Amino acid sequence: MARRVTINDVAMAAGVSRQTVTRAHNDLGDISEATKRRVLEVSAQLGYRPNRFARNLVGRQRPRAAGLLVGSFSNPYYTEIAGAFLAAAAERGWQVMMASGESGDETAAVEMLAGHVDLFVGHFRLSDDELAAAVQGIPAILLDDRCSRPGFHSVEIDLRAGVRQAMAALEAKGVRRVGMIDSSYSLRASPTYSPTPRRRFFEEFAFGAPEPAVVAGEESMAGGGHAFRALMAQYPDVDGVLVFNDMMAIGAIQAAQALGIEIPGRMRILGVDGLTLGEAVHPTVSTISLDREALVTSALDIADTLAAGNFTHTESLHRTVMPRLLWRESA
Amino acid sequence: MARRVTINDVAMAAGVSRQTVTRAHNDLGDISEATKRRVLEVSAQLGYRPNRFARNLVGRQRPRAAGLLVGSFSNPYYTEIAGAFLAAAAERGWQVMMASGESGDETAAVEMLAGHVDLFVGHFRLSDDELAAAVQGIPAILLDDRCSRPGFHSVEIDLRAGVRQAMAALEAKGVRRVGMIDSSYSLRASPTYSPTPRRRFFEEFAFGAPEPAVVAGEESMAGGGHAFRALMAQYPDVDGVLVFNDMMAIGAIQAAQALGIEIPGRMRILGVDGLTLGEAVHPTVSTISLDREALVTSALDIADTLAAGNFTHTESLHRTVMPRLLWRESA
DNA sequence: CAGCCTGCCGTGAACGTTCACGGACGAACC
DNA sequence: GGTTCGTCCGTGAACGTTCACGGCAGGCTG
């Protein structure tokens, strides 16, 4: 059972008062070197460690903690965001707690964090209703998504503009008919996301044939490869492909090479994300780059604004970041 | 300045007592539906959110929080560990806060977490002295590393056994002279790690020539490629290579293909880590697989043991996990 | 009608730490 | 020798919440 050792236990054992123990531990001065040594010795012997909750409760400046919900730890896009967020947040004095909804119950993960954070940030899978219930009134900043309820803010990516530019550029480069490899998995279980925005924008700006050439696959390299083969079988005249994300694009490129299709001569392949991994393969992956630095910076701007108002903002805050076409070798 | 809204503010505004506000927020019963609604309404209007520190201070069961130090967010090995740890920790009721030392000051990152966690876990770059100072008495579990001081525990990987088996298997497969691509970056600034353990074990079991054929490179795909070319230039008779990690191995494989070297016919390449990414490239990467599940499970076993004793363990706890040879196509 | 139970609500205490203040003691000064 | 100062240490209060308990109605029971 072993009740935890408190500051009073140490004080009694060392024959001093609470305050003296505090002084010893926090290097406060107003204490002789001898008592300090003795107190620290007794502390170590009893295994005393200050209670972090009590300490933060009374402490001067309250630490600000953000809960980051990572979409998936197996997709570099999300881990790069996580890394960027962690670095930028630390610089601004934010603590970060992380969770991921990919394995197990996202509701449980969010509720667990709720007791420790002032704010949520990230990619959520939950529906609006579930999410609103899970966050327990704690404000949330949605990345690449939005929710109209009070207490929810967002940083969106203007992917529509990115796709429009990409389609125009592909056509200018001589592509006759463009196709798309979509994700078979919708992030949010919401009517807004079916079909995926990427697919909607693609269909809006597609060219070369009245019927949109779209095939969906799993969000992985293998899924991209399979989808590419299916696309070729179904629409053999396609000579340019927009792929849902870079991991799938790499898979598609490998599949094309295996089929003896020359890239970018016979086929231009364009991913989405702008992964650094895309620079390390051959040919390097051309992509609609989503600026992760700007994404997390914007999110932290909102976070700082909320913190300045003690997290009692009524109106929703929104930012938009623009994607950037990153021409490498594959398109 | 705006002092934060407390439970008393809500109580006064709603004309009830603290306890009634608590009852309303925590669904406790002993409260009429009408007052409950009124209290929640006033709460929302004032923007009241319970102080998490006060709540945790008095609450029945103390949440257990672990601080995870992620080696790097740009190497899938570490992010896979992070993902596995997050999932397993959540299952056992641990909260997880993360930081990374890769960008900026690792000391600052550790000290920041120190106020919020009961325990540290992860890959540290700091020297023993710096680390001991940074953790402020909070116990730490070192992954794939060790530190003999009190309060430090570890989960080690018996890489020596893995390398020994790998070398024997490579020789059995007909390799005449084996070489190695090492990392030019030492994780810990400590004499124990120079040269890297992987290199030490390689040299212990290398065969085919008295002089060990070793070239070091950056820990990335590109670094692996460059190192492979250097290795070929310097030791043209090498026909089997142990590579520091899988990312570098992928780079080496690509370089070999570019040089027209057949894999595994003319050259066998063996990585370390067991990344799932290694299954998605061609040829798939044979590797000494470090079991990330076992690693985090062992770490959490230690964590649970420490928690059971209120984190006042004097002796150091250690676990060892065995690597496993994963024969895929490249060796 | 006395007694009891039930529904609703309030008051003191507790959690473990730090802050603000004050007091004892010795040395140094005029 | 009284005053002042500096060093070292202790005591009450505060942080914001929940827990344990008790109280006050009103309705029901015997």
XYZ file of C-alpha atoms (C1' of nucleotides) in Angstrom:
722
model
C 0.000 0.000 0.000
C 2.891 2.261 0.955
C 1.653 5.810 1.046
C 3.808 8.134 -0.929
C 6.531 10.053 0.884
C 5.626 13.716 1.334
C 7.575 16.771 2.245
C 6.376 16.509 5.835
C 7.849 13.042 6.214
C 11.191 14.384 5.122
C 10.875 17.406 7.373
C 10.138 15.291 10.427
C 12.847 12.778 9.668
C 15.383 15.548 9.209
C 14.118 17.506 12.195
C 13.345 20.645 10.232
C 10.269 22.349 8.781
C 8.592 21.954 5.393
C 9.930 25.216 4.187
C 13.497 24.210 4.868
C 13.021 21.079 2.820
C 11.653 23.216 -0.004
C 14.642 25.496 0.264
C 17.016 22.574 0.038
C 15.368 21.130 -3.026
C 14.860 24.344 -4.960
C 18.182 26.020 -4.246
C 16.455 28.935 -2.611
C 19.049 30.302 -0.249
C 18.318 31.229 3.363
C 19.659 27.848 4.346
C 23.014 26.687 5.664
C 25.095 24.346 3.633
C 25.073 21.759 6.396
C 21.273 21.531 6.771
C 20.866 21.481 3.030
C 23.134 18.491 2.704
C 21.434 16.719 5.557
C 17.949 17.328 4.148
C 18.890 16.135 0.692
C 20.434 13.058 2.204
C 17.302 12.207 4.152
C 15.210 12.893 1.036
C 17.216 10.471 -1.027
C 17.054 7.875 1.694
C 13.278 8.073 2.022
C 12.875 8.279 -1.746
C 11.058 11.586 -1.614
C 10.001 13.192 -4.851
C 7.874 16.345 -4.847
C 4.314 15.882 -6.018
C 4.117 17.497 -9.427
C 0.450 18.414 -9.096
C 0.825 20.208 -5.814
C 3.868 21.976 -7.129
C 2.124 23.148 -10.273
C -0.998 24.082 -8.373
C 0.726 26.660 -6.265
C 3.523 27.595 -8.646
C 3.750 31.051 -10.098
C 3.395 30.569 -13.828
C 1.152 27.812 -15.002
C 2.726 25.634 -17.643
C 0.777 25.390 -20.846
C 0.290 21.902 -22.174
C -1.034 20.841 -25.540
C -2.319 17.399 -26.425
C -1.250 16.358 -29.898
C -3.250 13.696 -31.669
C -1.055 12.073 -34.278
C -2.886 10.635 -37.257
C -0.613 7.653 -37.650
C 2.877 6.715 -36.643
C 3.392 4.641 -39.752
C 2.999 7.504 -42.216
C 5.980 9.873 -42.328
C 3.671 12.780 -43.081
C 2.235 12.605 -39.597
C 5.481 11.890 -37.829
C 7.130 14.809 -39.586
C 4.293 16.996 -38.357
C 4.735 15.592 -34.889
C 8.445 16.305 -34.939
C 7.942 19.822 -36.234
C 5.226 20.507 -33.698
C 7.312 19.202 -30.838
C 10.242 21.410 -31.765
C 8.192 24.550 -32.365
C 6.075 24.017 -29.263
C 9.091 23.598 -27.023
C 10.476 26.841 -28.378
C 7.325 28.670 -27.381
C 7.139 27.117 -23.957
C 4.427 24.567 -24.582
C 4.488 21.116 -23.125
C 3.264 18.425 -25.457
C 1.469 15.215 -24.665
C 0.818 12.864 -27.517
C -1.624 10.182 -28.359
C -2.662 8.423 -31.481
C -6.005 7.096 -32.511
C -4.646 4.575 -34.961
C -4.454 1.728 -32.487
C -7.450 1.293 -30.262
C -9.948 3.744 -28.983
C -9.440 7.348 -29.974
C -12.112 8.449 -27.540
C -10.216 6.843 -24.690
C -6.983 8.451 -25.836
C -8.518 11.907 -25.960
C -10.223 11.532 -22.606
C -6.996 10.382 -21.055
C -5.194 13.478 -22.251
C -8.067 15.719 -21.232
C -6.961 15.669 -17.624
C -3.527 17.000 -18.468
C -3.774 19.512 -21.255
C -5.121 22.991 -21.866
C -5.623 22.412 -25.540
C -5.910 19.774 -28.246
C -4.222 19.832 -31.643
C -4.152 17.313 -34.422
C -5.854 15.021 -36.864
C -8.974 13.436 -35.445
C -10.959 10.506 -36.742
C -13.949 10.959 -34.469
C -17.167 12.468 -35.724
C -18.082 15.951 -34.582
C -20.425 14.625 -31.926
C -17.990 12.109 -30.492
C -15.179 14.620 -30.570
C -17.164 17.313 -28.797
C -18.019 14.837 -26.059
C -14.477 13.508 -25.713
C -12.667 16.829 -25.328
C -14.760 17.763 -22.302
C -14.870 21.440 -23.077
C -11.177 21.774 -23.808
C -10.616 23.778 -26.981
C -9.245 21.936 -30.000
C -7.336 22.998 -33.093
C -8.110 20.765 -36.044
C -5.419 20.298 -38.662
C -6.455 20.068 -42.272
C -10.086 19.856 -41.260
C -12.765 21.916 -39.636
C -15.664 21.755 -37.218
C -18.171 24.533 -36.840
C -18.925 24.080 -33.157
C -17.801 26.584 -30.578
C -14.465 25.749 -29.015
C -13.102 24.286 -32.226
C -10.519 26.085 -34.294
C -8.689 25.018 -37.402
C -5.739 25.270 -39.709
C -6.775 24.316 -43.182
C -4.756 23.652 -46.277
C -6.075 25.145 -49.481
C -5.684 21.943 -51.382
C -8.154 23.078 -53.999
C -5.732 25.758 -55.143
C -2.906 23.245 -55.103
C -4.759 20.740 -57.237
C -5.886 23.442 -59.669
C -2.311 24.593 -60.210
C -1.054 21.050 -60.472
C -3.612 20.118 -63.116
C -2.821 23.211 -65.156
C 0.901 22.480 -64.954
C 0.446 18.847 -65.911
C -1.570 19.876 -68.956
C 1.072 22.423 -69.901
C 3.697 19.675 -69.747
C 1.816 17.748 -72.388
C -0.231 15.273 -70.386
C -3.236 14.190 -72.454
C -5.395 12.486 -69.903
C -4.939 12.679 -66.162
C -6.015 10.033 -63.672
C -6.051 9.758 -59.917
C -5.225 7.257 -57.213
C -7.430 8.012 -54.242
C -7.401 6.679 -50.708
C -9.954 4.024 -49.936
C -9.985 5.197 -46.338
C -11.853 8.313 -45.233
C -10.223 10.033 -42.335
C -13.361 11.463 -40.795
C -16.573 9.514 -40.676
C -18.447 12.498 -41.969
C -20.431 13.258 -45.099
C -18.049 16.139 -45.795
C -15.315 13.620 -46.434
C -17.026 11.271 -48.799
C -15.600 11.420 -51.351
C -12.271 12.737 -50.122
C -11.655 16.437 -50.768
C -8.645 15.497 -52.872
C -10.875 13.498 -55.143
C -13.472 16.257 -55.331
C -10.847 18.790 -56.344
C -9.340 16.365 -58.813
C -12.671 15.801 -60.503
C -13.236 19.532 -60.620
C -10.039 20.176 -62.546
C -9.460 16.888 -64.345
C -9.023 16.988 -68.105
C -8.610 14.730 -71.102
C -11.849 12.775 -70.898
C -15.371 13.246 -69.623
C -15.181 10.266 -67.311
C -12.832 10.766 -64.338
C -10.207 8.017 -64.166
C -10.063 7.243 -60.470
C -8.985 4.128 -58.593
C -8.759 3.881 -54.809
C -6.213 1.989 -52.767
C -4.804 1.485 -49.316
C -2.715 4.289 -47.846
C 0.656 2.586 -48.204
C 3.341 1.956 -50.780
C 1.861 -1.432 -51.612
C -1.604 0.074 -51.901
C -0.292 2.683 -54.329
C 1.303 0.007 -56.445
C -1.817 -2.100 -56.674
C -3.933 0.911 -57.460
C -1.550 1.934 -60.240
C -1.813 -1.446 -61.916
C -5.581 -1.309 -61.642
C -5.595 2.177 -63.103
C -3.472 1.104 -66.061
C -5.698 -1.878 -66.709
C -8.862 0.189 -66.619
C -7.694 3.413 -68.270
C -4.721 2.597 -70.531
C -4.714 6.046 -72.120
C -3.893 7.851 -68.877
C -0.444 9.447 -69.005
C -0.457 11.492 -65.816
C -1.552 10.542 -62.295
C -2.323 12.516 -59.183
C -1.734 10.254 -56.179
C -3.398 10.676 -52.787
C -0.124 10.918 -50.919
C 3.603 10.467 -51.402
C 3.867 6.994 -49.901
C 1.323 5.744 -52.384
C 3.058 7.699 -55.136
C 6.319 5.896 -54.413
C 4.481 2.617 -54.689
C 2.954 3.716 -57.975
C 6.338 4.707 -59.359
C 7.810 1.337 -58.439
C 4.871 -0.412 -60.078
C 5.316 1.666 -63.227
C 8.989 0.780 -63.378
C 8.132 -2.877 -62.964
C 5.713 -2.538 -65.888
C 8.425 -0.921 -67.987
C 6.666 2.416 -68.128
C 9.131 5.259 -68.417
C 8.853 8.106 -65.888
C 8.394 10.933 -66.590
C 8.637 10.244 -70.350
C 5.589 8.088 -70.833
C 3.925 8.732 -67.467
C 3.983 11.642 -65.044
C 3.266 10.884 -61.394
C 2.505 13.560 -58.833
C 2.087 12.911 -55.132
C 0.746 14.946 -52.256
C 2.563 15.757 -48.980
C 6.089 16.777 -49.908
C 7.837 14.088 -47.886
C 11.587 14.316 -47.646
C 11.560 10.592 -48.323
C 10.473 11.490 -51.846
C 13.916 12.910 -52.474
C 15.647 9.683 -51.633
C 14.065 7.437 -54.231
C 14.591 7.291 -57.984
C 13.097 9.059 -59.704
C 12.492 11.620 -56.968
C 8.834 12.293 -56.328
C 7.198 15.449 -57.656
C 4.517 16.485 -55.239
C 2.039 19.032 -53.962
C 3.951 19.979 -50.866
C 1.970 20.653 -47.712
C 4.053 22.980 -45.622
C 4.343 21.257 -42.267
C 6.285 24.093 -40.738
C 3.572 26.567 -41.650
C 0.926 24.174 -40.434
C 2.338 23.800 -36.951
C 3.330 27.447 -36.748
C -0.211 28.517 -37.545
C -1.571 26.060 -35.017
C 0.731 27.440 -32.355
C -0.260 30.990 -33.231
C -3.832 30.051 -32.496
C -2.717 28.220 -29.369
C -0.906 31.299 -28.082
C -3.927 33.439 -28.777
C -6.145 31.084 -26.836
C -3.697 30.892 -23.963
C -3.513 34.677 -23.766
C -7.257 34.759 -23.190
C -7.161 31.944 -20.638
C -8.761 29.607 -23.146
C -12.082 31.375 -23.017
C -12.469 32.290 -26.658
C -15.980 32.214 -27.947
C -15.433 32.700 -31.644
C -13.578 30.149 -33.712
C -10.142 30.967 -35.116
C -9.055 29.801 -38.534
C -5.901 29.876 -40.577
C -5.212 28.701 -44.076
C -1.871 27.625 -45.453
C -1.143 27.386 -49.154
C 0.382 24.258 -50.650
C 3.324 24.569 -52.991
C 4.123 22.585 -56.103
C 7.406 20.802 -55.700
C 8.727 19.701 -59.081
C 11.235 16.969 -58.737
C 11.740 14.185 -61.284
C 8.575 12.101 -61.474
C 6.352 14.727 -63.133
C -4.463 39.892 -16.753
C -7.806 38.179 -16.280
C -7.500 35.748 -13.406
C -8.663 32.325 -14.309
C -12.263 31.408 -13.510
C -12.483 29.047 -10.536
C -15.172 26.837 -9.194
C -16.059 29.459 -6.600
C -16.773 32.057 -9.253
C -19.206 29.684 -10.870
C -20.753 28.784 -7.536
C -21.365 32.398 -6.625
C -22.679 33.322 -10.044
C -25.068 30.406 -9.987
C -26.041 30.930 -6.375
C -24.972 27.506 -5.216
C -21.996 25.955 -3.397
C -18.758 24.565 -4.758
C -19.864 21.055 -4.173
C -22.948 21.503 -6.292
C -20.830 22.765 -9.153
C -18.630 19.715 -8.796
C -21.685 17.511 -8.843
C -22.934 19.125 -12.002
C -19.661 18.708 -13.832
C -18.881 15.188 -12.748
C -22.329 13.650 -13.072
C -22.374 12.751 -9.428
C -26.047 12.595 -8.558
C -27.557 14.228 -5.478
C -28.480 17.152 -7.673
C -31.713 18.129 -9.386
C -31.873 18.265 -13.131
C -32.802 21.943 -13.047
C -29.835 23.138 -10.958
C -27.494 20.980 -12.945
C -28.570 22.620 -16.172
C -28.339 26.075 -14.651
C -24.847 25.458 -13.258
C -23.537 24.091 -16.534
C -24.993 27.067 -18.323
C -23.283 29.532 -16.008
C -20.039 27.544 -16.337
C -20.103 27.747 -20.098
C -20.893 31.444 -19.958
C -17.994 32.245 -17.649
C -15.719 29.883 -19.532
C -14.964 27.789 -16.490
C -12.662 24.819 -16.834
C -11.556 22.826 -13.799
C -7.906 23.191 -12.884
C -6.251 19.948 -13.816
C -3.606 20.185 -11.113
C -6.030 20.702 -8.290
C -8.186 17.941 -9.625
C -5.313 15.502 -9.851
C -3.947 16.554 -6.500
C -7.020 15.491 -4.615
C -8.274 12.758 -6.932
C -8.372 9.147 -5.842
C -5.997 7.371 -8.158
C -2.959 9.255 -9.280
C -2.401 9.024 -13.000
C 0.972 7.676 -14.006
C 2.764 9.648 -16.644
C 5.863 8.667 -18.591
C 8.087 11.023 -20.538
C 9.262 9.471 -23.786
C 12.367 10.818 -25.398
C 12.267 10.021 -29.087
C 15.629 9.675 -30.768
C 14.581 11.240 -34.025
C 11.355 11.864 -35.830
C 12.962 11.431 -39.205
C 14.022 7.822 -38.704
C 11.150 5.329 -38.897
C 12.867 3.126 -36.327
C 12.251 5.680 -33.632
C 8.779 6.658 -34.736
C 7.764 3.007 -34.844
C 9.014 2.674 -31.290
C 7.098 5.791 -30.350
C 3.915 4.467 -31.893
C 4.312 1.081 -30.244
C 5.076 2.655 -26.899
C 2.109 4.984 -27.108
C -0.265 2.140 -27.849
C 1.113 -0.220 -25.209
C 1.333 2.513 -22.585
C -2.249 3.595 -23.113
C -3.336 0.013 -22.644
C -1.617 -0.148 -19.293
C -2.968 3.169 -18.118
C 0.102 5.282 -18.633
C -0.038 8.806 -19.910
C 2.767 9.697 -22.294
C 4.466 13.001 -22.828
C 7.004 13.184 -25.610
C 9.992 15.212 -26.465
C 12.865 14.858 -28.827
C 16.428 15.936 -28.502
C 17.093 16.099 -32.212
C 16.192 19.749 -32.599
C 17.580 22.036 -29.975
C 18.480 21.446 -26.395
C 17.870 17.977 -25.034
C 18.561 19.158 -21.504
C 15.809 21.735 -21.809
C 13.431 19.150 -23.204
C 14.066 16.758 -20.349
C 13.778 19.442 -17.704
C 10.516 20.608 -19.202
C 9.049 17.137 -18.950
C 10.425 16.643 -15.473
C 7.597 18.634 -13.952
C 4.954 16.416 -15.456
C 6.121 12.853 -15.427
C 6.854 10.098 -12.960
C 9.335 8.396 -15.217
C 11.536 8.818 -18.269
C 11.928 6.358 -21.115
C 13.830 6.579 -24.347
C 17.002 7.177 -26.286
C 19.144 9.891 -24.778
C 22.054 11.737 -26.300
C 23.230 13.388 -23.108
C 26.248 12.135 -21.238
C 25.697 10.359 -17.939
C 26.501 13.471 -15.951
C 24.238 15.757 -17.917
C 21.453 13.228 -17.904
C 21.613 12.654 -14.172
C 21.364 16.384 -13.617
C 18.523 16.890 -16.079
C 16.162 14.223 -14.782
C 16.119 15.772 -11.317
C 15.869 12.512 -9.479
C 13.141 11.078 -11.642
C 13.941 7.495 -12.605
C 14.766 6.775 -16.221
C 14.624 3.686 -18.386
C 17.258 3.738 -21.086
C 16.519 1.944 -24.323
C 19.342 0.112 -26.053
C 21.817 1.653 -23.688
C 22.775 1.624 -20.042
C 23.913 3.808 -17.204
C 25.227 2.420 -13.964
C 24.004 5.180 -11.661
C 21.194 4.614 -9.204
C 17.783 5.548 -10.566
C 18.664 4.412 -14.060
C 17.262 1.240 -15.543
C 17.594 -0.205 -18.981
C 16.331 -2.423 -21.736
C 19.200 -3.613 -23.820
C 19.315 -5.433 -27.087
C 21.788 -8.235 -27.350
C 23.129 -7.062 -30.649
C 26.294 -9.027 -30.170
C 24.351 -12.260 -30.459
C 22.517 -10.923 -33.490
C 25.686 -9.958 -35.289
C 27.330 -13.250 -34.438
C 24.442 -15.223 -35.919
C 24.264 -12.946 -38.933
C 27.955 -13.332 -39.698
C 27.743 -17.098 -39.412
C 24.711 -17.212 -41.683
C 26.337 -14.947 -44.246
C 29.401 -17.186 -44.340
C 27.182 -20.237 -44.696
C 25.505 -18.612 -47.674
C 28.827 -18.380 -49.421
C 29.976 -14.860 -48.721
C 33.761 -14.694 -49.035
C 34.546 -11.363 -47.442
C 32.171 -9.304 -45.379
C 32.261 -5.521 -44.995
C 30.363 -2.989 -42.947
C 28.766 0.391 -43.359
C 28.855 2.134 -39.999
C 27.235 5.325 -38.777
C 29.473 8.351 -38.612
C 27.366 9.678 -35.758
C 27.704 8.407 -32.209
C 24.468 8.505 -30.288
C 25.958 9.022 -26.859
C 28.885 11.300 -26.291
C 30.565 8.628 -24.247
C 33.704 6.549 -24.599
C 31.537 3.423 -24.453
C 30.106 4.338 -27.811
C 33.190 5.059 -29.757
C 33.389 3.063 -31.895
C 29.736 2.095 -32.134
C 28.832 -1.247 -30.539
C 27.651 -2.452 -33.931
C 31.088 -1.890 -35.319
C 32.766 -3.545 -32.361
C 30.616 -6.637 -32.763
C 31.182 -6.643 -36.501
C 34.934 -6.569 -36.085
C 34.698 -9.351 -33.544
C 32.955 -11.698 -35.960
C 34.094 -10.440 -39.355
C 35.705 -12.911 -41.703
C 37.362 -13.117 -45.083
C 40.357 -10.859 -44.463
C 42.486 -9.684 -41.556
C 41.710 -6.017 -42.182
C 38.110 -5.077 -41.364
C 36.396 -3.454 -44.344
C 34.476 -0.592 -42.744
C 33.223 2.700 -44.142
C 31.090 5.183 -42.200
C 28.296 7.353 -43.518
C 25.424 9.576 -42.535
C 22.363 7.929 -41.042
C 20.122 8.283 -44.067
C 19.375 6.613 -47.374
C 21.715 8.961 -49.185
C 24.409 8.367 -46.605
C 24.080 4.623 -47.094
C 24.437 5.005 -50.843
C 27.561 7.109 -50.631
C 29.109 4.774 -48.121
C 28.415 1.799 -50.349
C 30.192 3.364 -53.297
C 33.126 4.218 -51.076
C 33.208 0.679 -49.760
C 33.231 -0.764 -53.282
C 36.010 1.559 -54.335
C 38.150 0.712 -51.347
C 37.409 -2.995 -50.913
C 36.306 -4.386 -54.298
C 36.455 -7.986 -53.095
C 33.708 -7.542 -50.509
C 30.609 -9.550 -51.413
C 28.508 -9.121 -48.258
C 27.757 -6.000 -46.229
C 26.357 -5.422 -42.781
C 24.730 -1.961 -42.738
C 24.239 0.152 -39.618
C 20.498 0.453 -40.086
C 17.758 -0.281 -42.599
C 17.446 3.222 -44.017
C 21.113 3.168 -44.911
C 20.734 -0.377 -46.220
C 18.019 0.757 -48.615
C 20.350 3.456 -49.849
C 23.117 0.913 -50.283
C 20.849 -1.404 -52.244
C 19.846 1.408 -54.575
C 23.480 2.345 -55.092
C 24.352 -1.269 -55.862
C 21.580 -1.461 -58.426
C 22.793 1.754 -60.017
C 26.262 0.204 -60.244
C 24.810 -2.874 -61.893
C 25.664 -5.143 -58.978
C 23.212 -7.995 -58.678
C 21.541 -8.524 -55.301
C 21.727 -11.025 -53.710
C 23.631 -12.851 -56.462
C 26.846 -10.889 -56.484
C 26.341 -8.979 -53.237
C 24.412 -9.692 -50.044
C 23.226 -6.704 -48.018
C 21.974 -6.990 -44.462
C 20.472 -4.113 -42.489
C 19.667 -3.612 -38.834
C 16.288 -2.577 -37.380
C 13.645 -4.653 -39.164
C 11.690 -1.718 -40.531
C 8.408 -2.522 -42.223
C 9.549 -0.108 -44.899
C 12.111 -2.722 -45.854
C 9.313 -4.923 -47.137
C 8.105 -2.305 -49.556
C 11.255 -1.914 -51.618
C 12.822 -4.225 -54.168
C 14.606 -6.308 -53.314
C 13.136 -6.434 -49.814
C 15.679 -5.805 -47.100
C 17.084 -8.664 -45.070
C 17.822 -7.397 -41.618
C 18.683 -8.044 -38.004
C 15.271 -7.233 -36.620
C 15.115 -5.393 -33.320
C 11.804 -6.297 -31.785
C 10.169 -2.978 -31.013
C 7.188 -4.613 -29.374
C 9.400 -6.525 -26.975
C 11.443 -3.411 -26.344
C 8.508 -1.261 -25.268
C 6.852 -4.136 -23.436
C 9.985 -4.715 -21.388
C 10.267 -1.018 -20.689
C 6.688 -0.912 -19.489
C 7.236 -3.953 -17.310
C 9.990 -2.049 -15.573
C 7.789 1.014 -15.441
C 5.000 -0.905 -13.751
C 7.432 -2.371 -11.257
C 8.715 1.074 -10.384
C 5.203 2.468 -10.102
C 4.181 -0.339 -7.778
C 6.946 0.706 -5.419
C 6.093 4.402 -5.655
C 9.216 4.985 -7.708
C 11.519 4.391 -4.796
C 13.574 1.555 -6.174
C 17.160 1.540 -5.158
C 18.549 -1.217 -7.331
C 18.628 -0.884 -11.090
C 16.381 -3.062 -13.228
C 17.525 -4.486 -16.515
C 16.005 -6.452 -19.331
C 17.519 -7.830 -22.453
C 15.691 -8.551 -25.682
C 17.079 -10.781 -28.368
C 17.266 -9.622 -31.974
C 15.988 -11.908 -34.691
C 17.385 -12.503 -38.143
C 14.806 -11.572 -40.735
C 15.732 -13.093 -44.061
C 14.031 -11.318 -46.875
C 15.526 -10.904 -50.355
C 18.646 -8.787 -50.094
C 20.815 -11.333 -48.273
C -47.805 11.965 15.574
C -43.226 10.161 16.095
C -40.046 8.152 13.338
C -37.586 7.231 9.154
C -36.158 7.528 4.609
C -35.046 10.061 0.360
C -33.703 13.952 -2.433
C -31.136 17.893 -2.527
C -27.655 20.883 -0.963
C -23.850 23.130 2.007
C -19.567 23.203 5.205
C -15.121 21.814 6.945
C -11.267 19.249 5.856
C -7.875 17.302 3.044
C -4.497 16.747 -0.936
C 1.103 18.488 -1.001
C 3.468 22.176 -2.158
C 5.152 27.110 -2.264
C 4.595 32.053 -0.815
C 4.638 35.853 2.542
C 5.850 37.009 6.690
C 7.949 37.052 11.108
C 11.135 35.633 14.792
C 15.462 34.095 17.097
C 20.166 34.582 17.304
C 24.739 36.306 16.782
C 27.857 39.821 14.909
C 28.864 44.462 13.940
C 28.274 49.255 14.473
C 27.844 53.816 16.822
C 25.042 48.676 25.862
C 21.422 49.617 22.725
C 20.551 49.547 17.859
C 20.939 47.621 13.422
C 21.760 44.212 10.277
C 22.231 39.573 8.188
C 21.723 34.622 8.533
C 18.946 30.910 9.252
C 14.692 28.847 10.113
C 9.545 28.158 11.254
C 4.314 29.185 10.934
C 0.016 30.394 8.766
C -2.089 30.917 4.506
C -2.984 30.037 -0.155
C -3.566 27.366 -4.662
C -8.473 24.869 -6.639
C -10.561 20.865 -6.353
C -12.882 16.664 -4.327
C -14.175 13.823 -0.179
C -16.730 12.924 4.097
C -20.186 14.270 6.576
C -24.120 16.600 8.170
C -28.528 19.289 7.639
C -32.939 20.608 6.055
C -36.960 19.923 3.988
C -41.011 16.893 2.572
C -43.348 12.551 2.059
C -44.221 8.072 3.623
C -44.781 4.468 7.173
C -46.289 2.286 11.538
